[in-house]
Amino acid sequence: MRTSRTTLTEFLRNELKGHANASDLTELLEEIARVVTRISHLVARGGIDDITGKLQSENVQGEVQMKLDVVTNDLFIDAFRQSGIVAGIASEEMDSPLSFPEGRDGKFLVVFDPLDGSSNVPVNVSIGSIFSILGAPNGRPPEDNDYLQPGSSQLASGYAIYGPSTMLVYTAGHGTHGFTLDSATETFFLTHANLRIPDTTSEFAINSSNARFWEVPVQQYVEDCIAGSEGVRERDFNMRWVGSMVADVHRILMRGGVYLYPRDNKKPIKAGRLRLMYEANPMSFVVEQAGGKGSTGREQIMGVVPQLVHQRVPVIMGSSQEVSLIERYHRDFDSGEAEKGYSPLFGERSLFHKMQ
Ligand code: AFP
């Protein structure tokens, strides 16, 4: 048995050295790790404690809440409030942001999804928690507008995945690092330093049941993947869909691939299904720090300036060359080439080959 692994605490103290708020940021990430440990224990008890079912209530998105959505949200709120270093929070499960008088001088705002993929809870499939850490205003309590920072302003972000093992993956802008929970000692050990997503891939993740609602460039991209070795891609593709963004993106961090939750016209009022501030931005930061790319199809996700805390955004992230290729499908479509029945991407093989 290996006993000389680096713990999360040891790693943070070293990695965050030189960071403007090194000790507070270390404390905050350790606090998150403690909450994740508690959630991991809760989730592992499955149906035993009667917390895996649905509630009667809906969240601000109009989605039915699971009992665990509320329980996990409360665990994060209590931890952030008591830390004294968080000035305010916003969560998928709360209508509006919440300021903490206890964290009046706190340097951070935390935006989070306490339990991503919660519809997977009753069927015992992997789920996660996602967090994004932003700077708080100096010398005054935060206002709602203070949260509306683009992803490029994140100080740190990450996620926990509750799978066969529980992992915490984070970035503070110096690479993406993964830690695995030893539940016996409640310690996170460094198991995946400096994760790198391969630039190319033959695997994509999308909910194909929405195909008829997608925009043309995404329909065309998926069609070309499915055509495999008989189509313009000239190789076969594999498809995966867990239905929890954390699990799908985690797989991509481990072995490459591309994850898509694109804009669609199913519910025209929504720009996509996923939320910019506590799903797309934190996962993009993690992916980009591992050498991947996060895009709406038309711009970098982390460049989008949020108008609302619960704003939705189209999400395409993963292996950099594949995401660039999908952006190209969008550009061709937007430029009108696709409408004329001609696209440099599909018509000119030499150009296409350069993207491989
Ligand atoms: P929740 O956080 O509300 O459970 O939603 C999960 C999620 O937003 C994202 O994690 C998944 O990729 C996506 O929904 C799955 O949605 P569908 O499989 O229903 O399209």
mmCIF file of C-alpha atoms and ligand atoms in Angstrom:
data_model
loop_
_atom_site.group_PDB
_atom_site.id
_atom_site.type_symbol
_atom_site.label_atom_id
_atom_site.label_comp_id
_atom_site.label_asym_id
_atom_site.label_seq_id
_atom_site.Cartn_x
_atom_site.Cartn_y
_atom_site.Cartn_z
ATOM 1 C CA MET A 1 0.000 0.000 0.000
ATOM 2 C CA ARG A 2 1.269 3.506 -0.862
ATOM 3 C CA THR A 3 1.394 5.808 2.124
ATOM 4 C CA SER A 4 3.445 8.711 0.798
ATOM 5 C CA ARG A 5 0.755 10.481 -1.186
ATOM 6 C CA THR A 6 0.384 14.246 -0.971
ATOM 7 C CA THR A 7 -2.749 15.416 0.824
ATOM 8 C CA LEU A 8 -4.983 18.199 -0.486
ATOM 9 C CA THR A 9 -3.884 20.450 2.362
ATOM 10 C CA GLU A 10 -0.187 19.903 1.646
ATOM 11 C CA PHE A 11 -0.743 20.453 -2.053
ATOM 12 C CA LEU A 12 -2.776 23.649 -1.581
ATOM 13 C CA ARG A 13 -0.209 25.196 0.746
ATOM 14 C CA ASN A 14 2.451 24.686 -1.871
ATOM 15 C CA GLU A 15 0.440 25.406 -5.026
ATOM 16 C CA LEU A 16 -1.220 28.588 -3.806
ATOM 17 C CA LYS A 17 2.012 30.113 -2.497
ATOM 18 C CA GLY A 18 2.320 33.524 -4.097
ATOM 19 C CA HIS A 19 -1.434 33.798 -4.718
ATOM 20 C CA ALA A 20 -2.807 37.158 -3.520
ATOM 21 C CA ASN A 21 -5.070 35.532 -0.890
ATOM 22 C CA ALA A 22 -3.217 32.265 -0.461
ATOM 23 C CA SER A 23 -4.171 31.407 3.109
ATOM 24 C CA ASP A 24 -7.856 32.399 2.764
ATOM 25 C CA LEU A 25 -8.174 30.553 -0.540
ATOM 26 C CA THR A 26 -6.540 27.468 0.976
ATOM 27 C CA GLU A 27 -8.974 27.643 3.892
ATOM 28 C CA LEU A 28 -11.939 28.016 1.550
ATOM 29 C CA LEU A 29 -10.940 25.072 -0.628
ATOM 30 C CA GLU A 30 -10.381 22.968 2.502
ATOM 31 C CA GLU A 31 -13.853 23.990 3.719
ATOM 32 C CA ILE A 32 -15.324 22.876 0.388
ATOM 33 C CA ALA A 33 -13.447 19.574 0.717
ATOM 34 C CA ARG A 34 -15.014 19.053 4.171
ATOM 35 C CA VAL A 35 -18.531 19.632 2.787
ATOM 36 C CA VAL A 36 -17.811 17.303 -0.123
ATOM 37 C CA THR A 37 -16.713 14.625 2.362
ATOM 38 C CA ARG A 38 -20.025 14.948 4.215
ATOM 39 C CA ILE A 39 -22.019 14.834 0.983
ATOM 40 C CA SER A 40 -20.033 11.794 -0.118
ATOM 41 C CA HIS A 41 -21.064 9.957 3.067
ATOM 42 C CA LEU A 42 -24.695 11.019 2.631
ATOM 43 C CA VAL A 43 -24.844 9.984 -1.000
ATOM 44 C CA ALA A 44 -23.206 6.641 -0.224
ATOM 45 C CA ARG A 45 -26.089 5.791 2.108
ATOM 46 C CA GLY A 46 -28.405 5.774 -0.897
ATOM 47 C CA GLY A 47 -31.979 4.879 0.001
ATOM 48 C CA ILE A 48 -31.161 3.907 3.613
ATOM 49 C CA ASP A 49 -31.797 7.371 5.061
ATOM 50 C CA ASP A 50 -34.811 8.249 2.894
ATOM 51 C CA ILE A 51 -33.122 11.289 1.352
ATOM 52 C CA THR A 52 -32.998 10.176 -2.261
ATOM 53 C CA GLY A 53 -36.553 11.122 -3.247
ATOM 54 C CA LYS A 54 -38.227 14.198 -4.702
ATOM 55 C CA LEU A 55 -39.715 17.164 -2.837
ATOM 56 C CA GLN A 56 -42.949 18.962 -3.712
ATOM 57 C CA SER A 57 -41.002 22.208 -4.241
ATOM 58 C CA GLU A 58 -39.403 23.641 -7.386
ATOM 59 C CA ASN A 59 -36.246 25.740 -7.597
ATOM 60 C CA VAL A 60 -36.012 29.123 -9.349
ATOM 61 C CA GLN A 61 -35.517 27.309 -12.677
ATOM 62 C CA GLY A 62 -38.895 25.596 -12.285
ATOM 63 C CA GLU A 63 -37.194 22.227 -11.753
ATOM 64 C CA VAL A 64 -38.504 19.775 -9.172
ATOM 65 C CA GLN A 65 -36.082 19.670 -6.236
ATOM 66 C CA MET A 66 -34.728 16.457 -4.834
ATOM 67 C CA LYS A 67 -34.375 16.155 -1.050
ATOM 68 C CA LEU A 68 -30.615 15.940 -1.516
ATOM 69 C CA ASP A 69 -30.596 19.219 -3.507
ATOM 70 C CA VAL A 70 -31.839 21.007 -0.414
ATOM 71 C CA VAL A 71 -29.767 19.078 2.129
ATOM 72 C CA THR A 72 -26.523 19.636 0.195
ATOM 73 C CA ASN A 73 -27.328 23.296 -0.424
ATOM 74 C CA ASP A 74 -27.799 23.787 3.340
ATOM 75 C CA LEU A 75 -24.475 22.088 4.067
ATOM 76 C CA PHE A 76 -22.647 24.474 1.735
ATOM 77 C CA ILE A 77 -24.489 27.530 3.088
ATOM 78 C CA ASP A 78 -23.626 26.676 6.698
ATOM 79 C CA ALA A 79 -19.979 26.010 5.871
ATOM 80 C CA PHE A 80 -19.559 29.221 3.875
ATOM 81 C CA ARG A 81 -21.357 31.302 6.497
ATOM 82 C CA GLN A 82 -19.298 29.915 9.363
ATOM 83 C CA SER A 83 -16.007 30.250 7.485
ATOM 84 C CA GLY A 84 -16.063 34.025 7.979
ATOM 85 C CA ILE A 85 -14.123 34.458 4.726
ATOM 86 C CA VAL A 86 -17.054 34.332 2.305
ATOM 87 C CA ALA A 87 -18.955 37.579 1.840
ATOM 88 C CA GLY A 88 -21.857 36.057 -0.073
ATOM 89 C CA ILE A 89 -23.092 33.145 -2.141
ATOM 90 C CA ALA A 90 -25.394 32.328 -5.032
ATOM 91 C CA SER A 91 -26.679 28.837 -5.723
ATOM 92 C CA GLU A 92 -28.745 26.973 -8.278
ATOM 93 C CA GLU A 93 -31.139 26.178 -5.462
ATOM 94 C CA MET A 94 -31.692 29.799 -4.297
ATOM 95 C CA ASP A 95 -33.721 32.492 -6.029
ATOM 96 C CA SER A 96 -31.211 35.236 -5.286
ATOM 97 C CA PRO A 97 -27.753 35.699 -3.749
ATOM 98 C CA LEU A 98 -27.285 35.662 0.005
ATOM 99 C CA SER A 99 -24.863 37.928 1.895
ATOM 100 C CA PHE A 100 -23.212 36.884 5.151
ATOM 101 C CA PRO A 101 -22.760 39.506 7.874
ATOM 102 C CA GLU A 102 -20.236 37.026 9.377
ATOM 103 C CA GLY A 103 -18.121 37.377 6.232
ATOM 104 C CA ARG A 104 -18.308 41.171 6.081
ATOM 105 C CA ASP A 105 -14.591 41.401 5.406
ATOM 106 C CA GLY A 106 -14.606 38.199 3.378
ATOM 107 C CA LYS A 107 -12.624 38.239 0.166
ATOM 108 C CA PHE A 108 -14.778 35.782 -1.747
ATOM 109 C CA LEU A 109 -18.126 35.212 -3.377
ATOM 110 C CA VAL A 110 -18.980 31.580 -4.092
ATOM 111 C CA VAL A 111 -21.414 30.533 -6.795
ATOM 112 C CA PHE A 112 -22.331 26.858 -6.807
ATOM 113 C CA ASP A 113 -24.538 23.978 -7.843
ATOM 114 C CA PRO A 114 -24.679 21.828 -4.700
ATOM 115 C CA LEU A 115 -25.834 18.689 -6.495
ATOM 116 C CA ASP A 116 -25.459 18.471 -10.245
ATOM 117 C CA GLY A 117 -27.371 15.699 -11.991
ATOM 118 C CA SER A 118 -29.658 15.103 -9.040
ATOM 119 C CA SER A 119 -32.140 13.158 -11.167
ATOM 120 C CA ASN A 120 -29.439 10.452 -11.118
ATOM 121 C CA VAL A 121 -29.749 10.132 -7.325
ATOM 122 C CA PRO A 122 -32.660 7.653 -7.188
ATOM 123 C CA VAL A 123 -30.981 5.429 -9.776
ATOM 124 C CA ASN A 124 -27.570 5.457 -8.035
ATOM 125 C CA VAL A 125 -25.621 6.964 -10.932
ATOM 126 C CA SER A 126 -22.720 9.434 -10.547
ATOM 127 C CA ILE A 127 -23.532 12.998 -9.504
ATOM 128 C CA GLY A 128 -21.471 16.006 -8.463
ATOM 129 C CA SER A 129 -21.119 19.452 -6.893
ATOM 130 C CA ILE A 130 -19.721 22.458 -8.798
ATOM 131 C CA PHE A 131 -18.247 25.676 -7.399
ATOM 132 C CA SER A 132 -16.850 28.944 -8.722
ATOM 133 C CA ILE A 133 -14.903 31.356 -6.480
ATOM 134 C CA LEU A 134 -14.995 35.053 -7.337
ATOM 135 C CA GLY A 135 -13.539 38.143 -5.682
ATOM 136 C CA ALA A 136 -15.841 40.076 -3.317
ATOM 137 C CA PRO A 137 -16.086 43.871 -3.296
ATOM 138 C CA ASN A 138 -13.783 45.623 -0.852
ATOM 139 C CA GLY A 139 -15.182 47.209 2.301
ATOM 140 C CA ARG A 140 -18.906 46.812 1.631
ATOM 141 C CA PRO A 141 -21.445 43.991 1.525
ATOM 142 C CA PRO A 142 -21.913 42.438 -1.915
ATOM 143 C CA GLU A 143 -24.809 43.476 -4.131
ATOM 144 C CA ASP A 144 -26.405 41.234 -6.748
ATOM 145 C CA ASN A 145 -24.426 42.944 -9.540
ATOM 146 C CA ASP A 146 -21.134 42.004 -7.876
ATOM 147 C CA TYR A 147 -21.739 38.377 -8.844
ATOM 148 C CA LEU A 148 -22.033 39.170 -12.552
ATOM 149 C CA GLN A 149 -18.372 38.612 -13.365
ATOM 150 C CA PRO A 150 -17.235 36.748 -16.477
ATOM 151 C CA GLY A 151 -15.672 33.319 -16.043
ATOM 152 C CA SER A 152 -12.280 34.826 -16.869
ATOM 153 C CA SER A 153 -12.417 36.575 -13.460
ATOM 154 C CA GLN A 154 -12.740 33.352 -11.463
ATOM 155 C CA LEU A 155 -10.091 32.977 -8.764
ATOM 156 C CA ALA A 156 -10.628 29.239 -8.561
ATOM 157 C CA SER A 157 -13.255 26.703 -9.533
ATOM 158 C CA GLY A 158 -13.846 23.010 -9.419
ATOM 159 C CA TYR A 159 -16.165 20.139 -8.826
ATOM 160 C CA ALA A 160 -16.640 17.025 -6.767
ATOM 161 C CA ILE A 161 -17.751 13.801 -8.368
ATOM 162 C CA TYR A 162 -19.526 11.199 -6.255
ATOM 163 C CA GLY A 163 -18.837 8.078 -8.298
ATOM 164 C CA PRO A 164 -17.302 4.706 -7.488
ATOM 165 C CA SER A 165 -14.820 6.930 -5.640
ATOM 166 C CA THR A 166 -15.283 10.556 -4.618
ATOM 167 C CA MET A 167 -12.938 13.011 -6.268
ATOM 168 C CA LEU A 168 -12.339 16.724 -5.910
ATOM 169 C CA VAL A 169 -10.947 18.443 -8.996
ATOM 170 C CA TYR A 170 -9.979 22.119 -8.909
ATOM 171 C CA THR A 171 -8.007 24.843 -10.590
ATOM 172 C CA ALA A 172 -6.727 28.136 -9.242
ATOM 173 C CA GLY A 173 -5.278 29.085 -12.606
ATOM 174 C CA HIS A 174 -2.145 26.915 -12.429
ATOM 175 C CA GLY A 175 -3.280 23.656 -13.961
ATOM 176 C CA THR A 176 -6.093 21.323 -12.996
ATOM 177 C CA HIS A 177 -5.529 18.822 -10.219
ATOM 178 C CA GLY A 178 -7.562 15.863 -8.969
ATOM 179 C CA PHE A 179 -7.756 14.382 -5.474
ATOM 180 C CA THR A 180 -9.402 11.158 -4.358
ATOM 181 C CA LEU A 181 -11.169 10.805 -1.020
ATOM 182 C CA ASP A 182 -9.941 8.131 1.348
ATOM 183 C CA SER A 183 -13.220 7.790 3.208
ATOM 184 C CA ALA A 184 -11.624 5.834 6.085
ATOM 185 C CA THR A 185 -9.416 8.790 7.074
ATOM 186 C CA GLU A 186 -11.583 11.511 5.453
ATOM 187 C CA THR A 187 -8.493 12.762 3.622
ATOM 188 C CA PHE A 188 -8.194 13.810 -0.012
ATOM 189 C CA PHE A 189 -5.006 12.536 -1.654
ATOM 190 C CA LEU A 190 -3.486 13.884 -4.847
ATOM 191 C CA THR A 191 -4.081 11.237 -7.495
ATOM 192 C CA HIS A 192 -4.238 13.294 -10.718
ATOM 193 C CA ALA A 193 -1.732 16.161 -10.819
ATOM 194 C CA ASN A 194 -1.772 18.440 -13.868
ATOM 195 C CA LEU A 195 -4.562 16.760 -15.783
ATOM 196 C CA ARG A 196 -4.268 17.124 -19.569
ATOM 197 C CA ILE A 197 -7.143 16.607 -21.999
ATOM 198 C CA PRO A 198 -5.959 15.125 -25.307
ATOM 199 C CA ASP A 199 -6.368 17.684 -28.139
ATOM 200 C CA THR A 200 -8.111 15.241 -30.441
ATOM 201 C CA THR A 201 -10.858 12.725 -29.805
ATOM 202 C CA SER A 202 -13.307 10.302 -31.365
ATOM 203 C CA GLU A 203 -15.875 10.519 -28.555
ATOM 204 C CA PHE A 204 -18.740 12.943 -28.049
ATOM 205 C CA ALA A 205 -21.444 13.384 -25.392
ATOM 206 C CA ILE A 206 -24.826 14.895 -26.200
ATOM 207 C CA ASN A 207 -28.477 14.166 -25.431
ATOM 208 C CA SER A 208 -29.475 13.050 -28.934
ATOM 209 C CA SER A 209 -33.167 12.962 -28.079
ATOM 210 C CA ASN A 210 -33.040 16.759 -28.567
ATOM 211 C CA ALA A 211 -31.591 16.462 -32.098
ATOM 212 C CA ARG A 212 -34.618 17.965 -33.817
ATOM 213 C CA PHE A 213 -34.360 21.087 -31.636
ATOM 214 C CA TRP A 214 -30.656 21.782 -32.236
ATOM 215 C CA GLU A 215 -29.253 24.450 -34.493
ATOM 216 C CA VAL A 216 -28.086 23.276 -37.928
ATOM 217 C CA PRO A 217 -24.319 23.364 -37.179
ATOM 218 C CA VAL A 218 -24.718 20.994 -34.236
ATOM 219 C CA GLN A 219 -27.023 18.706 -36.232
ATOM 220 C CA GLN A 220 -24.429 18.660 -39.012
ATOM 221 C CA TYR A 221 -21.540 17.992 -36.619
ATOM 222 C CA VAL A 222 -23.287 15.059 -34.930
ATOM 223 C CA GLU A 223 -24.431 13.690 -38.287
ATOM 224 C CA ASP A 224 -20.815 13.720 -39.481
ATOM 225 C CA CYS A 225 -19.636 11.933 -36.306
ATOM 226 C CA ILE A 226 -22.322 9.292 -36.703
ATOM 227 C CA ALA A 227 -21.410 8.763 -40.375
ATOM 228 C CA GLY A 228 -18.026 7.675 -38.981
ATOM 229 C CA SER A 229 -15.552 6.116 -41.369
ATOM 230 C CA GLU A 230 -18.038 6.447 -44.223
ATOM 231 C CA GLY A 231 -18.383 10.229 -43.823
ATOM 232 C CA VAL A 232 -16.142 13.301 -43.931
ATOM 233 C CA ARG A 233 -14.564 12.453 -40.563
ATOM 234 C CA GLU A 234 -13.232 9.207 -42.002
ATOM 235 C CA ARG A 235 -13.189 7.489 -38.617
ATOM 236 C CA ASP A 236 -15.743 5.974 -36.270
ATOM 237 C CA PHE A 237 -16.958 7.878 -33.209
ATOM 238 C CA ASN A 238 -18.185 6.705 -29.852
ATOM 239 C CA MET A 239 -21.004 8.368 -27.891
ATOM 240 C CA ARG A 240 -21.551 8.577 -24.098
ATOM 241 C CA TRP A 241 -24.196 10.341 -21.968
ATOM 242 C CA VAL A 242 -24.415 10.035 -18.180
ATOM 243 C CA GLY A 243 -26.890 12.915 -17.777
ATOM 244 C CA SER A 244 -24.823 14.645 -15.122
ATOM 245 C CA MET A 245 -22.507 17.317 -16.516
ATOM 246 C CA VAL A 246 -19.926 16.644 -13.825
ATOM 247 C CA ALA A 247 -19.676 12.953 -14.732
ATOM 248 C CA ASP A 248 -19.637 13.610 -18.476
ATOM 249 C CA VAL A 249 -16.971 16.323 -18.231
ATOM 250 C CA HIS A 250 -14.949 14.298 -15.713
ATOM 251 C CA ARG A 251 -14.732 11.453 -18.240
ATOM 252 C CA ILE A 252 -13.478 13.980 -20.801
ATOM 253 C CA LEU A 253 -10.810 15.197 -18.370
ATOM 254 C CA MET A 254 -9.694 11.618 -17.918
ATOM 255 C CA ARG A 255 -9.612 10.461 -21.547
ATOM 256 C CA GLY A 256 -10.691 13.274 -23.877
ATOM 257 C CA GLY A 257 -13.925 13.850 -25.734
ATOM 258 C CA VAL A 258 -16.362 16.665 -26.256
ATOM 259 C CA TYR A 259 -19.466 17.519 -24.216
ATOM 260 C CA LEU A 260 -22.319 19.441 -25.838
ATOM 261 C CA TYR A 261 -25.430 21.005 -24.357
ATOM 262 C CA PRO A 262 -26.084 23.356 -27.264
ATOM 263 C CA ARG A 263 -28.615 26.086 -27.808
ATOM 264 C CA ASP A 264 -31.905 24.582 -29.012
ATOM 265 C CA ASN A 265 -35.398 25.756 -29.837
ATOM 266 C CA LYS A 266 -37.192 23.359 -27.478
ATOM 267 C CA LYS A 267 -37.971 26.199 -25.101
ATOM 268 C CA PRO A 268 -37.089 29.319 -27.132
ATOM 269 C CA ILE A 269 -36.812 31.467 -24.041
ATOM 270 C CA LYS A 270 -33.707 29.544 -22.924
ATOM 271 C CA ALA A 271 -30.274 29.948 -24.525
ATOM 272 C CA GLY A 272 -29.433 26.401 -23.499
ATOM 273 C CA ARG A 273 -30.036 24.183 -20.527
ATOM 274 C CA LEU A 274 -26.929 24.802 -18.488
ATOM 275 C CA ARG A 275 -26.295 27.771 -16.246
ATOM 276 C CA LEU A 276 -23.384 30.064 -17.048
ATOM 277 C CA MET A 277 -22.233 31.033 -13.581
ATOM 278 C CA TYR A 278 -22.309 27.793 -11.619
ATOM 279 C CA GLU A 279 -22.064 25.130 -14.328
ATOM 280 C CA ALA A 280 -20.491 26.399 -17.572
ATOM 281 C CA ASN A 281 -17.900 28.841 -16.162
ATOM 282 C CA PRO A 282 -16.419 26.686 -13.394
ATOM 283 C CA MET A 283 -16.270 23.609 -15.633
ATOM 284 C CA SER A 284 -14.745 25.684 -18.464
ATOM 285 C CA PHE A 285 -12.009 26.982 -16.171
ATOM 286 C CA VAL A 286 -11.133 23.435 -15.122
ATOM 287 C CA VAL A 287 -11.223 22.208 -18.739
ATOM 288 C CA GLU A 288 -9.159 25.105 -20.135
ATOM 289 C CA GLN A 289 -6.541 24.745 -17.412
ATOM 290 C CA ALA A 290 -6.216 21.123 -18.554
ATOM 291 C CA GLY A 291 -5.547 22.222 -22.137
ATOM 292 C CA GLY A 292 -9.140 21.872 -23.382
ATOM 293 C CA LYS A 293 -11.592 24.507 -24.624
ATOM 294 C CA GLY A 294 -14.994 25.779 -23.478
ATOM 295 C CA SER A 295 -17.157 27.499 -26.095
ATOM 296 C CA THR A 296 -20.732 28.504 -26.792
ATOM 297 C CA GLY A 297 -20.025 27.556 -30.420
ATOM 298 C CA ARG A 298 -19.548 31.227 -31.206
ATOM 299 C CA GLU A 299 -17.413 32.592 -28.374
ATOM 300 C CA GLN A 300 -15.391 31.508 -25.381
ATOM 301 C CA ILE A 301 -17.731 30.655 -22.484
ATOM 302 C CA MET A 302 -15.502 32.441 -19.962
ATOM 303 C CA GLY A 303 -15.706 35.631 -22.050
ATOM 304 C CA VAL A 304 -19.487 35.902 -21.711
ATOM 305 C CA VAL A 305 -20.451 38.770 -19.393
ATOM 306 C CA PRO A 306 -23.360 37.536 -17.274
ATOM 307 C CA GLN A 307 -26.555 39.582 -17.118
ATOM 308 C CA LEU A 308 -28.246 37.327 -14.575
ATOM 309 C CA VAL A 309 -27.028 34.942 -11.900
ATOM 310 C CA HIS A 310 -29.199 32.136 -13.287
ATOM 311 C CA GLN A 311 -28.410 32.888 -16.942
ATOM 312 C CA ARG A 312 -28.235 29.924 -19.321
ATOM 313 C CA VAL A 313 -25.681 29.416 -22.052
ATOM 314 C CA PRO A 314 -24.931 26.928 -24.843
ATOM 315 C CA VAL A 315 -22.043 24.675 -23.776
ATOM 316 C CA ILE A 316 -19.478 22.886 -25.932
ATOM 317 C CA MET A 317 -16.338 21.793 -24.066
ATOM 318 C CA GLY A 318 -13.524 19.305 -24.136
ATOM 319 C CA SER A 319 -10.687 18.351 -26.493
ATOM 320 C CA SER A 320 -9.431 21.596 -27.995
ATOM 321 C CA GLN A 321 -9.253 20.620 -31.658
ATOM 322 C CA GLU A 322 -12.719 19.103 -31.608
ATOM 323 C CA VAL A 323 -14.229 22.197 -29.965
ATOM 324 C CA SER A 324 -12.467 24.402 -32.541
ATOM 325 C CA LEU A 325 -13.924 22.223 -35.269
ATOM 326 C CA ILE A 326 -17.448 22.628 -33.862
ATOM 327 C CA GLU A 327 -16.903 26.409 -33.736
ATOM 328 C CA ARG A 328 -15.983 26.145 -37.403
ATOM 329 C CA TYR A 329 -19.312 24.440 -38.164
ATOM 330 C CA HIS A 330 -21.013 27.422 -36.481
ATOM 331 C CA ARG A 331 -18.928 29.973 -38.407
ATOM 332 C CA ASP A 332 -19.674 28.286 -41.729
ATOM 333 C CA PHE A 333 -23.361 28.234 -40.920
ATOM 334 C CA ASP A 334 -23.432 31.859 -39.744
ATOM 335 C CA SER A 335 -21.545 33.059 -42.806
ATOM 336 C CA GLY A 336 -24.300 31.618 -44.981
ATOM 337 C CA GLU A 337 -22.063 29.092 -46.713
ATOM 338 C CA ALA A 338 -24.019 26.175 -45.302
ATOM 339 C CA GLU A 339 -27.310 27.666 -46.531
ATOM 340 C CA LYS A 340 -25.964 27.867 -50.063
ATOM 341 C CA GLY A 341 -25.351 24.144 -49.832
ATOM 342 C CA TYR A 342 -21.601 24.613 -49.774
ATOM 343 C CA SER A 343 -19.312 24.648 -46.820
ATOM 344 C CA PRO A 344 -15.530 24.781 -46.937
ATOM 345 C CA LEU A 345 -15.624 22.379 -44.015
ATOM 346 C CA PHE A 346 -17.593 19.706 -45.807
ATOM 347 C CA GLY A 347 -16.676 20.541 -49.401
ATOM 348 C CA GLU A 348 -12.958 21.013 -49.275
ATOM 349 C CA ARG A 349 -11.228 17.969 -47.897
ATOM 350 C CA SER A 350 -7.789 19.558 -47.605
ATOM 351 C CA LEU A 351 -9.129 22.270 -45.303
ATOM 352 C CA PHE A 352 -10.984 19.712 -43.260
ATOM 353 C CA HIS A 353 -7.874 17.580 -42.870
ATOM 354 C CA LYS A 354 -5.963 20.530 -41.435
ATOM 355 C CA MET A 355 -8.392 20.544 -38.494
ATOM 356 C CA GLN A 356 -7.748 16.898 -37.568
HETATM 357 P P1 AFP B 1 -29.587 19.169 -12.464
HETATM 358 O O1 AFP B 1 -28.398 19.835 -11.856
HETATM 359 O O2 AFP B 1 -30.806 19.981 -12.378
HETATM 360 O O3 AFP B 1 -29.782 17.786 -11.955
HETATM 361 O O4 AFP B 1 -29.348 19.029 -14.056
HETATM 362 C C1 AFP B 1 -28.294 18.309 -14.577
HETATM 363 C C2 AFP B 1 -27.962 18.873 -15.923
HETATM 364 O O5 AFP B 1 -28.117 20.242 -15.915
HETATM 365 C C3 AFP B 1 -26.554 18.511 -16.374
HETATM 366 O O6 AFP B 1 -25.734 18.117 -15.356
HETATM 367 C C4 AFP B 1 -26.756 17.408 -17.370
HETATM 368 O O7 AFP B 1 -25.779 17.297 -18.340
HETATM 369 C C5 AFP B 1 -28.086 17.727 -17.928
HETATM 370 O O8 AFP B 1 -28.815 18.351 -16.908
HETATM 371 C C6 AFP B 1 -28.777 16.444 -18.373
HETATM 372 O O9 AFP B 1 -29.970 16.760 -18.923
HETATM 373 P P2 AFP B 1 -30.803 15.784 -19.861
HETATM 374 O O10 AFP B 1 -30.111 14.431 -19.881
HETATM 375 O O11 AFP B 1 -32.146 15.730 -19.227
HETATM 376 O O12 AFP B 1 -30.798 16.420 -21.198
#
